[in-house]
Amino acid sequence: MKKIIDILKELHPKYDYENSDDFISDGLLDSLDLQELFGIIEKEYKVELVGTDLTPQNFRSIEDICDLLASHGVKVDG
């Protein structure tokens, strides 16, 4: 999960992702951030996500991102 936090911090270094349960409703990520994060995750984890994966529900929290990656066979270490 540290790698995911590091990726999120690349987008907005001052945001407190660790203490947010919903990045979208807390205003930590917007639609442009989701698109950028989508591409970064594909590159960093060497996974091919599909367009239907680009939904706010998949990026609301660290756990949601881990679940998304797990659905594509990627194991994310704690």
Short mmCIF file of N, CA and C in Angstrom, two decimals, residues 4-78:
data_model
loop_
_atom_site.label_atom_id
_atom_site.label_comp_id
_atom_site.label_asym_id
_atom_site.label_seq_id
_atom_site.Cartn_x
_atom_site.Cartn_y
_atom_site.Cartn_z
N ILE A 4 1.14 2.76 -3.39
CA ILE A 4 -0.05 3.48 -3.82
C ILE A 4 -0.08 4.87 -3.18
N ILE A 5 0.24 4.93 -1.91
CA ILE A 5 0.29 6.24 -1.24
C ILE A 5 1.33 7.13 -1.89
N ASP A 6 2.48 6.57 -2.23
CA ASP A 6 3.52 7.35 -2.90
C ASP A 6 3.02 7.88 -4.25
N ILE A 7 2.30 7.05 -4.98
CA ILE A 7 1.75 7.47 -6.27
C ILE A 7 0.76 8.61 -6.07
N LEU A 8 -0.12 8.47 -5.08
CA LEU A 8 -1.09 9.52 -4.79
C LEU A 8 -0.39 10.81 -4.38
N LYS A 9 0.66 10.69 -3.60
CA LYS A 9 1.41 11.87 -3.16
C LYS A 9 2.11 12.57 -4.32
N GLU A 10 2.40 11.83 -5.40
CA GLU A 10 2.96 12.46 -6.59
C GLU A 10 1.95 13.44 -7.19
N LEU A 11 0.67 13.07 -7.13
CA LEU A 11 -0.37 13.94 -7.67
C LEU A 11 -0.55 15.20 -6.82
N HIS A 12 -0.64 14.99 -5.51
CA HIS A 12 -0.87 16.11 -4.59
C HIS A 12 -0.10 15.83 -3.30
N PRO A 13 1.13 16.29 -3.21
CA PRO A 13 1.98 15.97 -2.06
C PRO A 13 1.44 16.39 -0.69
N LYS A 14 0.65 17.43 -0.65
CA LYS A 14 0.18 17.94 0.65
C LYS A 14 -1.11 17.30 1.14
N TYR A 15 -1.75 16.48 0.31
CA TYR A 15 -3.02 15.87 0.70
C TYR A 15 -2.78 14.69 1.64
N ASP A 16 -3.72 14.49 2.55
CA ASP A 16 -3.62 13.44 3.56
C ASP A 16 -4.46 12.23 3.14
N TYR A 17 -3.92 11.45 2.24
CA TYR A 17 -4.63 10.28 1.73
C TYR A 17 -4.80 9.20 2.78
N GLU A 18 -3.85 9.08 3.69
CA GLU A 18 -3.89 8.02 4.68
C GLU A 18 -5.09 8.14 5.62
N ASN A 19 -5.59 9.34 5.83
CA ASN A 19 -6.69 9.56 6.76
C ASN A 19 -8.02 9.88 6.07
N SER A 20 -8.12 9.55 4.80
CA SER A 20 -9.36 9.77 4.06
C SER A 20 -10.01 8.44 3.73
N ASP A 21 -11.32 8.37 3.93
CA ASP A 21 -12.07 7.17 3.55
C ASP A 21 -12.67 7.30 2.16
N ASP A 22 -12.67 8.51 1.62
CA ASP A 22 -13.25 8.72 0.30
C ASP A 22 -12.54 9.90 -0.37
N PHE A 23 -11.56 9.58 -1.20
CA PHE A 23 -10.75 10.61 -1.86
C PHE A 23 -11.61 11.55 -2.71
N ILE A 24 -12.67 11.01 -3.30
CA ILE A 24 -13.50 11.81 -4.21
C ILE A 24 -14.32 12.82 -3.41
N SER A 25 -15.10 12.34 -2.43
CA SER A 25 -15.96 13.26 -1.67
C SER A 25 -15.15 14.20 -0.79
N ASP A 26 -13.94 13.80 -0.40
CA ASP A 26 -13.09 14.69 0.39
C ASP A 26 -12.35 15.71 -0.47
N GLY A 27 -12.53 15.63 -1.79
CA GLY A 27 -11.92 16.60 -2.69
C GLY A 27 -10.44 16.38 -2.96
N LEU A 28 -9.95 15.16 -2.68
CA LEU A 28 -8.53 14.87 -2.89
C LEU A 28 -8.23 14.47 -4.33
N LEU A 29 -9.23 13.94 -5.02
CA LEU A 29 -9.07 13.56 -6.43
C LEU A 29 -10.27 14.06 -7.23
N ASP A 30 -9.99 14.58 -8.43
CA ASP A 30 -11.07 14.95 -9.34
C ASP A 30 -10.95 14.10 -10.60
N SER A 31 -11.78 14.36 -11.58
CA SER A 31 -11.82 13.50 -12.77
C SER A 31 -10.50 13.51 -13.53
N LEU A 32 -9.83 14.63 -13.59
CA LEU A 32 -8.53 14.68 -14.27
C LEU A 32 -7.48 13.88 -13.49
N ASP A 33 -7.54 13.97 -12.16
CA ASP A 33 -6.62 13.18 -11.33
C ASP A 33 -6.85 11.69 -11.56
N LEU A 34 -8.13 11.29 -11.69
CA LEU A 34 -8.43 9.87 -11.91
C LEU A 34 -7.81 9.38 -13.20
N GLN A 35 -7.89 10.17 -14.25
CA GLN A 35 -7.29 9.77 -15.52
C GLN A 35 -5.78 9.64 -15.39
N GLU A 36 -5.15 10.59 -14.72
CA GLU A 36 -3.71 10.53 -14.54
C GLU A 36 -3.32 9.33 -13.68
N LEU A 37 -4.05 9.13 -12.59
CA LEU A 37 -3.78 8.02 -11.68
C LEU A 37 -3.95 6.68 -12.40
N PHE A 38 -4.96 6.59 -13.24
CA PHE A 38 -5.23 5.39 -14.04
C PHE A 38 -3.98 5.02 -14.85
N GLY A 39 -3.41 5.99 -15.54
CA GLY A 39 -2.22 5.75 -16.36
C GLY A 39 -0.99 5.40 -15.53
N ILE A 40 -0.83 6.09 -14.41
CA ILE A 40 0.32 5.82 -13.54
C ILE A 40 0.23 4.40 -12.99
N ILE A 41 -0.95 4.00 -12.55
CA ILE A 41 -1.12 2.66 -11.99
C ILE A 41 -0.83 1.60 -13.04
N GLU A 42 -1.31 1.81 -14.26
CA GLU A 42 -1.01 0.86 -15.33
C GLU A 42 0.50 0.71 -15.52
N LYS A 43 1.19 1.82 -15.54
CA LYS A 43 2.63 1.81 -15.76
C LYS A 43 3.38 1.19 -14.58
N GLU A 44 3.07 1.64 -13.38
CA GLU A 44 3.79 1.18 -12.18
C GLU A 44 3.57 -0.30 -11.89
N TYR A 45 2.35 -0.76 -12.11
CA TYR A 45 2.02 -2.15 -11.78
C TYR A 45 2.03 -3.07 -13.00
N LYS A 46 2.36 -2.49 -14.16
CA LYS A 46 2.43 -3.27 -15.40
C LYS A 46 1.16 -4.10 -15.61
N VAL A 47 0.05 -3.39 -15.55
CA VAL A 47 -1.26 -4.01 -15.70
C VAL A 47 -2.04 -3.22 -16.74
N GLU A 48 -2.88 -3.92 -17.49
CA GLU A 48 -3.70 -3.25 -18.48
C GLU A 48 -5.12 -3.13 -17.94
N LEU A 49 -5.46 -1.93 -17.52
CA LEU A 49 -6.82 -1.66 -17.05
C LEU A 49 -7.69 -1.39 -18.26
N VAL A 50 -8.99 -1.53 -18.07
CA VAL A 50 -9.93 -1.27 -19.17
C VAL A 50 -10.74 -0.02 -18.84
N GLY A 51 -11.37 0.53 -19.85
CA GLY A 51 -12.13 1.76 -19.66
C GLY A 51 -13.17 1.70 -18.57
N THR A 52 -13.79 0.55 -18.39
CA THR A 52 -14.81 0.41 -17.35
C THR A 52 -14.21 0.45 -15.94
N ASP A 53 -12.88 0.34 -15.84
CA ASP A 53 -12.21 0.46 -14.54
C ASP A 53 -12.09 1.91 -14.10
N LEU A 54 -12.23 2.82 -15.03
CA LEU A 54 -12.04 4.24 -14.74
C LEU A 54 -13.34 4.83 -14.19
N THR A 55 -13.68 4.40 -12.98
CA THR A 55 -14.86 4.92 -12.29
C THR A 55 -14.43 5.43 -10.92
N PRO A 56 -15.12 6.42 -10.40
CA PRO A 56 -14.76 6.93 -9.07
C PRO A 56 -14.79 5.84 -7.99
N GLN A 57 -15.68 4.88 -8.12
CA GLN A 57 -15.78 3.81 -7.12
C GLN A 57 -14.49 3.02 -6.97
N ASN A 58 -13.70 2.94 -8.01
CA ASN A 58 -12.43 2.20 -7.95
C ASN A 58 -11.28 3.00 -7.36
N PHE A 59 -11.51 4.28 -7.10
CA PHE A 59 -10.42 5.16 -6.65
C PHE A 59 -10.80 5.99 -5.43
N ARG A 60 -11.81 5.55 -4.67
CA ARG A 60 -12.24 6.31 -3.49
C ARG A 60 -11.29 6.17 -2.32
N SER A 61 -10.59 5.05 -2.26
CA SER A 61 -9.72 4.79 -1.12
C SER A 61 -8.55 3.90 -1.54
N ILE A 62 -7.60 3.77 -0.66
CA ILE A 62 -6.47 2.88 -0.93
C ILE A 62 -6.98 1.45 -1.09
N GLU A 63 -7.93 1.06 -0.26
CA GLU A 63 -8.49 -0.29 -0.34
C GLU A 63 -9.18 -0.52 -1.69
N ASP A 64 -9.91 0.49 -2.17
CA ASP A 64 -10.57 0.36 -3.48
C ASP A 64 -9.55 0.18 -4.60
N ILE A 65 -8.45 0.91 -4.53
CA ILE A 65 -7.40 0.78 -5.54
C ILE A 65 -6.77 -0.60 -5.45
N CYS A 66 -6.53 -1.09 -4.25
CA CYS A 66 -5.99 -2.44 -4.06
C CYS A 66 -6.95 -3.49 -4.62
N ASP A 67 -8.25 -3.30 -4.37
CA ASP A 67 -9.25 -4.23 -4.91
C ASP A 67 -9.26 -4.22 -6.43
N LEU A 68 -9.13 -3.04 -7.01
CA LEU A 68 -9.07 -2.93 -8.48
C LEU A 68 -7.87 -3.71 -9.01
N LEU A 69 -6.72 -3.48 -8.40
CA LEU A 69 -5.52 -4.20 -8.84
C LEU A 69 -5.67 -5.70 -8.64
N ALA A 70 -6.24 -6.11 -7.53
CA ALA A 70 -6.45 -7.54 -7.26
C ALA A 70 -7.37 -8.15 -8.31
N SER A 71 -8.35 -7.39 -8.78
CA SER A 71 -9.27 -7.92 -9.80
C SER A 71 -8.56 -8.17 -11.13
N HIS A 72 -7.35 -7.61 -11.26
CA HIS A 72 -6.53 -7.82 -12.45
C HIS A 72 -5.31 -8.70 -12.15
N GLY A 73 -5.38 -9.38 -11.00
CA GLY A 73 -4.33 -10.33 -10.66
C GLY A 73 -3.08 -9.74 -10.06
N VAL A 74 -3.14 -8.49 -9.62
CA VAL A 74 -1.97 -7.84 -9.03
C VAL A 74 -2.10 -7.88 -7.52
N LYS A 75 -1.09 -8.43 -6.86
CA LYS A 75 -1.08 -8.47 -5.40
C LYS A 75 -0.34 -7.24 -4.90
N VAL A 76 -1.01 -6.49 -4.03
CA VAL A 76 -0.42 -5.29 -3.45
C VAL A 76 -0.02 -5.62 -2.02
N ASP A 77 1.25 -5.44 -1.71
CA ASP A 77 1.74 -5.71 -0.37
C ASP A 77 1.39 -4.56 0.56
N GLY A 78 1.06 -4.94 1.82
CA GLY A 78 0.66 -4.00 2.86
C GLY A 78 1.59 -2.89 3.03
#
